[in-house]
Each structure stands twice: as structure tokens, then as C-alpha cells.
Amino acid sequence: MSRIDEATRDALLAAARGARAQAHAPYSRFAVGAAVLDEQGRIHAGCNVENAAYPQGWCAETSALAAMVGAGGRQVRAVAVCAESDQPVTPCGGCRQKLREFAADDCPVWAGNAAGLRAMHTLGELLPASFGPHHLPAPNPPTP
Ligand code: THU
């Protein structure tokens, strides 16, 4: 992995913060924003989207990944999550696995809040000894 410069990290955190402002979280009242940096250097952001049928809601990281895939991105080089909590907020277990589909073990995952960066982990630290695409036979070529 090439090291990601501070300006890009801050841009990613800012994108996550901006997306958080759009969160639809009337049930938990816990707004989250996330942003991913793709292999083209583009930033894709998203927020959590809750649902009156509670389990049908989804996380900010999932929204950010969907935005990336919809825009043609296929690799995640870095992740930022923004929320307000006593402890820095890292992706939930399900989102760690979703990120794993597109990101390597050394991918940085930054946790921030309105004031800035609070914690940094790699995806490999958050999801050690993970199951991933490399466990499966070579996938079919991408659909046109
Ligand atoms: N949530 C996220 O969007 N990302 C995280 O990393 C942690 C949790 C959302 C899910 C739910 O809408 C709310 O936060 C409370 O769990």
C-alpha cells in the first residue's frame, strides 16, 4: 500500500463528516458518516439509513461502499468513519467484512468526529485472519 498523505486523510474525514449530516437515524439517533478512497483516488461517502422495520437499516460504511461500486470503484485504499461517541467509532462486524471484499489488510481505517481524527486501525487489526475473495476459486470476469 502506498502511504496516504495527511491532506487526503483529512479530505476523507471531511467527506465522512459531511455525509454524517445526511444520516437518516430517527430510531437510534446515532448519526454516522463514512467515506472510502478508491483506486483512482476518488472519495465516495455515505451515511447510515435506518428503517421503521429496524433490522432493515444499514450502516454508513455500506452506503459509502455502494456509492463506490456504483461509480466503478473496485478497491478501497482507505476508510474514514465519523460519529459522536465517547469512544471512537469503528465499523461494525458486518461492515468490516464488506470492506474486506475491496480492501487489503493494511488498509487504514480512520475514526473521527466533528473535531477531527480520533483513532487509526488497519482493516487487518479490525478483522484478523479474515475470510475473503482469495479463499474462493477465481471469480467470473466482471459483467460489461
Ligand atoms: N452504524 C453505522 O452506520 N456505522 C458504524 O460503524 C456503527 C453503527 C449505525 C447503524 C445504526 O443506524 C446506528 O449506527 C446505531 O447502531
PDB file of C-alpha atoms and ligand atoms in Angstrom:
ATOM      1  CA  MET A   1       0.000   0.000   0.000  1.00  0.00           C
ATOM      2  CA  SER A   2       1.297   3.469  -0.773  1.00  0.00           C
ATOM      3  CA  ARG A   3       1.170   5.761   2.211  1.00  0.00           C
ATOM      4  CA  ILE A   4      -1.760   8.136   2.177  1.00  0.00           C
ATOM      5  CA  ASP A   5      -0.878  11.761   2.775  1.00  0.00           C
ATOM      6  CA  GLU A   6      -2.373  13.865   5.515  1.00  0.00           C
ATOM      7  CA  ALA A   7      -4.341  16.070   3.138  1.00  0.00           C
ATOM      8  CA  THR A   8      -6.073  13.025   1.625  1.00  0.00           C
ATOM      9  CA  ARG A   9      -6.775  11.632   5.082  1.00  0.00           C
ATOM     10  CA  ASP A  10      -8.300  14.927   6.132  1.00  0.00           C
ATOM     11  CA  ALA A  11     -10.360  15.088   2.933  1.00  0.00           C
ATOM     12  CA  LEU A  12     -11.673  11.597   3.650  1.00  0.00           C
ATOM     13  CA  LEU A  13     -12.578  12.538   7.218  1.00  0.00           C
ATOM     14  CA  ALA A  14     -14.273  15.698   5.970  1.00  0.00           C
ATOM     15  CA  ALA A  15     -16.294  13.688   3.446  1.00  0.00           C
ATOM     16  CA  ALA A  16     -17.376  11.300   6.209  1.00  0.00           C
ATOM     17  CA  ARG A  17     -18.346  14.273   8.382  1.00  0.00           C
ATOM     18  CA  GLY A  18     -20.341  15.791   5.524  1.00  0.00           C
ATOM     19  CA  ALA A  19     -22.166  12.538   4.842  1.00  0.00           C
ATOM     20  CA  ARG A  20     -22.996  12.175   8.526  1.00  0.00           C
ATOM     21  CA  ALA A  21     -25.034  15.356   8.289  1.00  0.00           C
ATOM     22  CA  GLN A  22     -27.372  13.484   5.910  1.00  0.00           C
ATOM     23  CA  ALA A  23     -27.873  10.442   8.131  1.00  0.00           C
ATOM     24  CA  HIS A  24     -31.394   9.071   8.416  1.00  0.00           C
ATOM     25  CA  ALA A  25     -31.228   7.840  12.006  1.00  0.00           C
ATOM     26  CA  PRO A  26     -34.540   8.738  13.672  1.00  0.00           C
ATOM     27  CA  TYR A  27     -34.634   5.477  15.679  1.00  0.00           C
ATOM     28  CA  SER A  28     -31.148   5.235  17.172  1.00  0.00           C
ATOM     29  CA  ARG A  29     -30.476   8.983  16.960  1.00  0.00           C
ATOM     30  CA  PHE A  30     -26.915   7.885  16.221  1.00  0.00           C
ATOM     31  CA  ALA A  31     -25.766   9.560  13.018  1.00  0.00           C
ATOM     32  CA  VAL A  32     -22.769   8.112  11.211  1.00  0.00           C
ATOM     33  CA  GLY A  33     -20.930   9.124   8.066  1.00  0.00           C
ATOM     34  CA  ALA A  34     -18.299   7.131   6.220  1.00  0.00           C
ATOM     35  CA  ALA A  35     -16.053   7.671   3.234  1.00  0.00           C
ATOM     36  CA  VAL A  36     -13.810   5.400   1.179  1.00  0.00           C
ATOM     37  CA  LEU A  37     -10.889   6.274  -1.059  1.00  0.00           C
ATOM     38  CA  ASP A  38     -10.835   4.193  -4.245  1.00  0.00           C
ATOM     39  CA  GLU A  39      -8.016   3.048  -6.532  1.00  0.00           C
ATOM     40  CA  GLN A  40      -8.483   6.125  -8.714  1.00  0.00           C
ATOM     41  CA  GLY A  41      -8.073   8.476  -5.778  1.00  0.00           C
ATOM     42  CA  ARG A  42     -11.761   9.275  -5.701  1.00  0.00           C
ATOM     43  CA  ILE A  43     -13.715   9.681  -2.479  1.00  0.00           C
ATOM     44  CA  HIS A  44     -17.166   8.125  -2.028  1.00  0.00           C
ATOM     45  CA  ALA A  45     -19.218   8.891   1.035  1.00  0.00           C
ATOM     46  CA  GLY A  46     -22.435   7.722   2.628  1.00  0.00           C
ATOM     47  CA  CYS A  47     -24.491   7.793   5.816  1.00  0.00           C
ATOM     48  CA  ASN A  48     -26.495   5.307   7.841  1.00  0.00           C
ATOM     49  CA  VAL A  49     -30.061   4.829   6.667  1.00  0.00           C
ATOM     50  CA  GLU A  50     -32.450   3.426   9.256  1.00  0.00           C
ATOM     51  CA  ASN A  51     -35.866   1.920   8.729  1.00  0.00           C
ATOM     52  CA  ALA A  52     -39.081   1.613  10.755  1.00  0.00           C
ATOM     53  CA  ALA A  53     -38.561  -2.138  10.362  1.00  0.00           C
ATOM     54  CA  TYR A  54     -35.404  -1.790  12.445  1.00  0.00           C
ATOM     55  CA  PRO A  55     -33.227  -4.627  11.119  1.00  0.00           C
ATOM     56  CA  GLN A  56     -33.645  -3.322   7.577  1.00  0.00           C
ATOM     57  CA  GLY A  57     -31.494  -0.267   8.185  1.00  0.00           C
ATOM     58  CA  TRP A  58     -27.891  -0.153   7.036  1.00  0.00           C
ATOM     59  CA  CYS A  59     -24.620   1.431   8.047  1.00  0.00           C
ATOM     60  CA  ALA A  60     -22.768   4.440   6.699  1.00  0.00           C
ATOM     61  CA  GLU A  61     -19.875   2.221   5.557  1.00  0.00           C
ATOM     62  CA  THR A  62     -22.276   0.130   3.474  1.00  0.00           C
ATOM     63  CA  SER A  63     -23.641   3.289   1.845  1.00  0.00           C
ATOM     64  CA  ALA A  64     -20.122   4.521   1.052  1.00  0.00           C
ATOM     65  CA  LEU A  65     -19.175   1.172  -0.478  1.00  0.00           C
ATOM     66  CA  ALA A  66     -22.338   1.114  -2.576  1.00  0.00           C
ATOM     67  CA  ALA A  67     -21.531   4.607  -3.861  1.00  0.00           C
ATOM     68  CA  MET A  68     -18.021   3.458  -4.775  1.00  0.00           C
ATOM     69  CA  VAL A  69     -19.137   0.331  -6.598  1.00  0.00           C
ATOM     70  CA  GLY A  70     -21.859   2.277  -8.410  1.00  0.00           C
ATOM     71  CA  ALA A  71     -19.189   4.700  -9.620  1.00  0.00           C
ATOM     72  CA  GLY A  72     -16.981   1.862 -10.887  1.00  0.00           C
ATOM     73  CA  GLY A  73     -14.510   1.726  -7.984  1.00  0.00           C
ATOM     74  CA  ARG A  74     -13.304  -1.744  -7.042  1.00  0.00           C
ATOM     75  CA  GLN A  75     -10.541  -1.192  -4.491  1.00  0.00           C
ATOM     76  CA  VAL A  76     -10.643   0.604  -1.165  1.00  0.00           C
ATOM     77  CA  ARG A  77      -7.358   2.274  -0.214  1.00  0.00           C
ATOM     78  CA  ALA A  78      -8.557   3.972   2.974  1.00  0.00           C
ATOM     79  CA  VAL A  79     -11.682   4.384   5.076  1.00  0.00           C
ATOM     80  CA  ALA A  80     -12.941   7.139   7.370  1.00  0.00           C
ATOM     81  CA  VAL A  81     -15.857   6.931   9.793  1.00  0.00           C
ATOM     82  CA  CYS A  82     -17.334   9.916  11.582  1.00  0.00           C
ATOM     83  CA  ALA A  83     -19.635   9.762  14.603  1.00  0.00           C
ATOM     84  CA  GLU A  84     -20.012  11.345  18.033  1.00  0.00           C
ATOM     85  CA  SER A  85     -19.399   8.926  20.872  1.00  0.00           C
ATOM     86  CA  ASP A  86     -17.244   8.632  23.998  1.00  0.00           C
ATOM     87  CA  GLN A  87     -15.178   6.013  22.214  1.00  0.00           C
ATOM     88  CA  PRO A  88     -14.017   6.394  18.609  1.00  0.00           C
ATOM     89  CA  VAL A  89     -16.461   4.590  16.315  1.00  0.00           C
ATOM     90  CA  THR A  90     -15.052   1.787  14.172  1.00  0.00           C
ATOM     91  CA  PRO A  91     -17.040  -0.203  11.587  1.00  0.00           C
ATOM     92  CA  CYS A  92     -19.393  -2.916  12.893  1.00  0.00           C
ATOM     93  CA  GLY A  93     -18.563  -6.552  12.240  1.00  0.00           C
ATOM     94  CA  GLY A  94     -20.707  -6.821   9.134  1.00  0.00           C
ATOM     95  CA  CYS A  95     -19.185  -3.703   7.618  1.00  0.00           C
ATOM     96  CA  ARG A  96     -15.663  -4.966   8.372  1.00  0.00           C
ATOM     97  CA  GLN A  97     -16.461  -7.962   6.207  1.00  0.00           C
ATOM     98  CA  LYS A  98     -17.984  -5.788   3.479  1.00  0.00           C
ATOM     99  CA  LEU A  99     -14.880  -3.603   3.482  1.00  0.00           C
ATOM    100  CA  ARG A 100     -12.723  -6.738   3.315  1.00  0.00           C
ATOM    101  CA  GLU A 101     -14.191  -7.526  -0.093  1.00  0.00           C
ATOM    102  CA  PHE A 102     -12.471  -4.451  -1.526  1.00  0.00           C
ATOM    103  CA  ALA A 103      -9.633  -3.634   0.863  1.00  0.00           C
ATOM    104  CA  ALA A 104      -6.342  -5.221   1.913  1.00  0.00           C
ATOM    105  CA  ASP A 105      -5.270  -5.970   5.486  1.00  0.00           C
ATOM    106  CA  ASP A 106      -3.082  -2.851   5.585  1.00  0.00           C
ATOM    107  CA  CYS A 107      -5.913  -0.507   4.564  1.00  0.00           C
ATOM    108  CA  PRO A 108      -6.148   2.309   7.134  1.00  0.00           C
ATOM    109  CA  VAL A 109      -9.487   2.809   8.873  1.00  0.00           C
ATOM    110  CA  TRP A 110      -9.661   6.221  10.494  1.00  0.00           C
ATOM    111  CA  ALA A 111     -12.224   7.032  13.177  1.00  0.00           C
ATOM    112  CA  GLY A 112     -13.099  10.671  13.649  1.00  0.00           C
ATOM    113  CA  ASN A 113     -15.646  13.078  14.989  1.00  0.00           C
ATOM    114  CA  ALA A 114     -16.519  16.712  14.342  1.00  0.00           C
ATOM    115  CA  ALA A 115     -13.209  17.787  15.885  1.00  0.00           C
ATOM    116  CA  GLY A 116     -11.064  15.538  13.687  1.00  0.00           C
ATOM    117  CA  LEU A 117      -9.132  12.283  13.853  1.00  0.00           C
ATOM    118  CA  ARG A 118      -9.505  10.137  16.998  1.00  0.00           C
ATOM    119  CA  ALA A 119      -8.154   6.678  16.199  1.00  0.00           C
ATOM    120  CA  MET A 120      -6.495   4.683  13.465  1.00  0.00           C
ATOM    121  CA  HIS A 121      -6.524   0.935  12.852  1.00  0.00           C
ATOM    122  CA  THR A 122      -5.789  -1.213   9.868  1.00  0.00           C
ATOM    123  CA  LEU A 123      -8.523  -3.422   8.481  1.00  0.00           C
ATOM    124  CA  GLY A 124      -6.359  -6.422   9.380  1.00  0.00           C
ATOM    125  CA  GLU A 125      -6.395  -5.316  13.020  1.00  0.00           C
ATOM    126  CA  LEU A 126     -10.158  -4.923  12.969  1.00  0.00           C
ATOM    127  CA  LEU A 127     -10.784  -8.211  11.138  1.00  0.00           C
ATOM    128  CA  PRO A 128      -7.833 -10.543  11.702  1.00  0.00           C
ATOM    129  CA  ALA A 129      -7.410 -13.842   9.865  1.00  0.00           C
ATOM    130  CA  SER A 130     -10.357 -12.873   7.702  1.00  0.00           C
ATOM    131  CA  PHE A 131     -12.222 -14.836   5.105  1.00  0.00           C
ATOM    132  CA  GLY A 132     -12.015 -13.100   1.754  1.00  0.00           C
ATOM    133  CA  PRO A 133     -12.153 -13.394  -2.020  1.00  0.00           C
ATOM    134  CA  HIS A 134      -8.805 -15.208  -2.070  1.00  0.00           C
ATOM    135  CA  HIS A 135     -10.420 -18.220  -0.400  1.00  0.00           C
ATOM    136  CA  LEU A 136     -12.701 -18.794  -3.368  1.00  0.00           C
ATOM    137  CA  PRO A 137     -11.999 -20.022  -6.877  1.00  0.00           C
ATOM    138  CA  ALA A 138     -11.269 -17.227  -9.356  1.00  0.00           C
ATOM    139  CA  PRO A 139     -14.500 -15.285  -9.856  1.00  0.00           C
ATOM    140  CA  ASN A 140     -16.192 -14.838 -13.191  1.00  0.00           C
ATOM    141  CA  PRO A 141     -14.989 -11.854 -15.227  1.00  0.00           C
ATOM    142  CA  PRO A 142     -16.790  -8.584 -14.450  1.00  0.00           C
ATOM    143  CA  THR A 143     -20.110  -8.111 -16.199  1.00  0.00           C
ATOM    144  CA  PRO A 144     -19.917  -5.495 -19.004  1.00  0.00           C
TER     145      PRO A 144
HETATM  146  N1  THU B   1     -23.686   2.490  12.471  1.00  0.00           N
HETATM  147  C1  THU B   1     -23.006   2.838  11.332  1.00  0.00           C
HETATM  148  O1  THU B   1     -23.580   3.405  10.391  1.00  0.00           O
HETATM  149  N2  THU B   1     -21.684   2.579  11.282  1.00  0.00           N
HETATM  150  C2  THU B   1     -20.948   2.091  12.313  1.00  0.00           C
HETATM  151  O2  THU B   1     -19.733   1.957  12.169  1.00  0.00           O
HETATM  152  C3  THU B   1     -21.598   1.746  13.577  1.00  0.00           C
HETATM  153  C4  THU B   1     -23.080   1.795  13.582  1.00  0.00           C
HETATM  154  C5  THU B   1     -25.105   2.833  12.540  1.00  0.00           C
HETATM  155  C6  THU B   1     -26.096   1.694  12.461  1.00  0.00           C
HETATM  156  C7  THU B   1     -27.304   2.312  13.144  1.00  0.00           C
HETATM  157  O3  THU B   1     -28.017   3.088  12.192  1.00  0.00           O
HETATM  158  C8  THU B   1     -26.710   3.253  14.175  1.00  0.00           C
HETATM  159  O4  THU B   1     -25.363   3.470  13.774  1.00  0.00           O
HETATM  160  C9  THU B   1     -26.736   2.712  15.599  1.00  0.00           C
HETATM  161  O5  THU B   1     -26.184   1.457  15.649  1.00  0.00           O
END
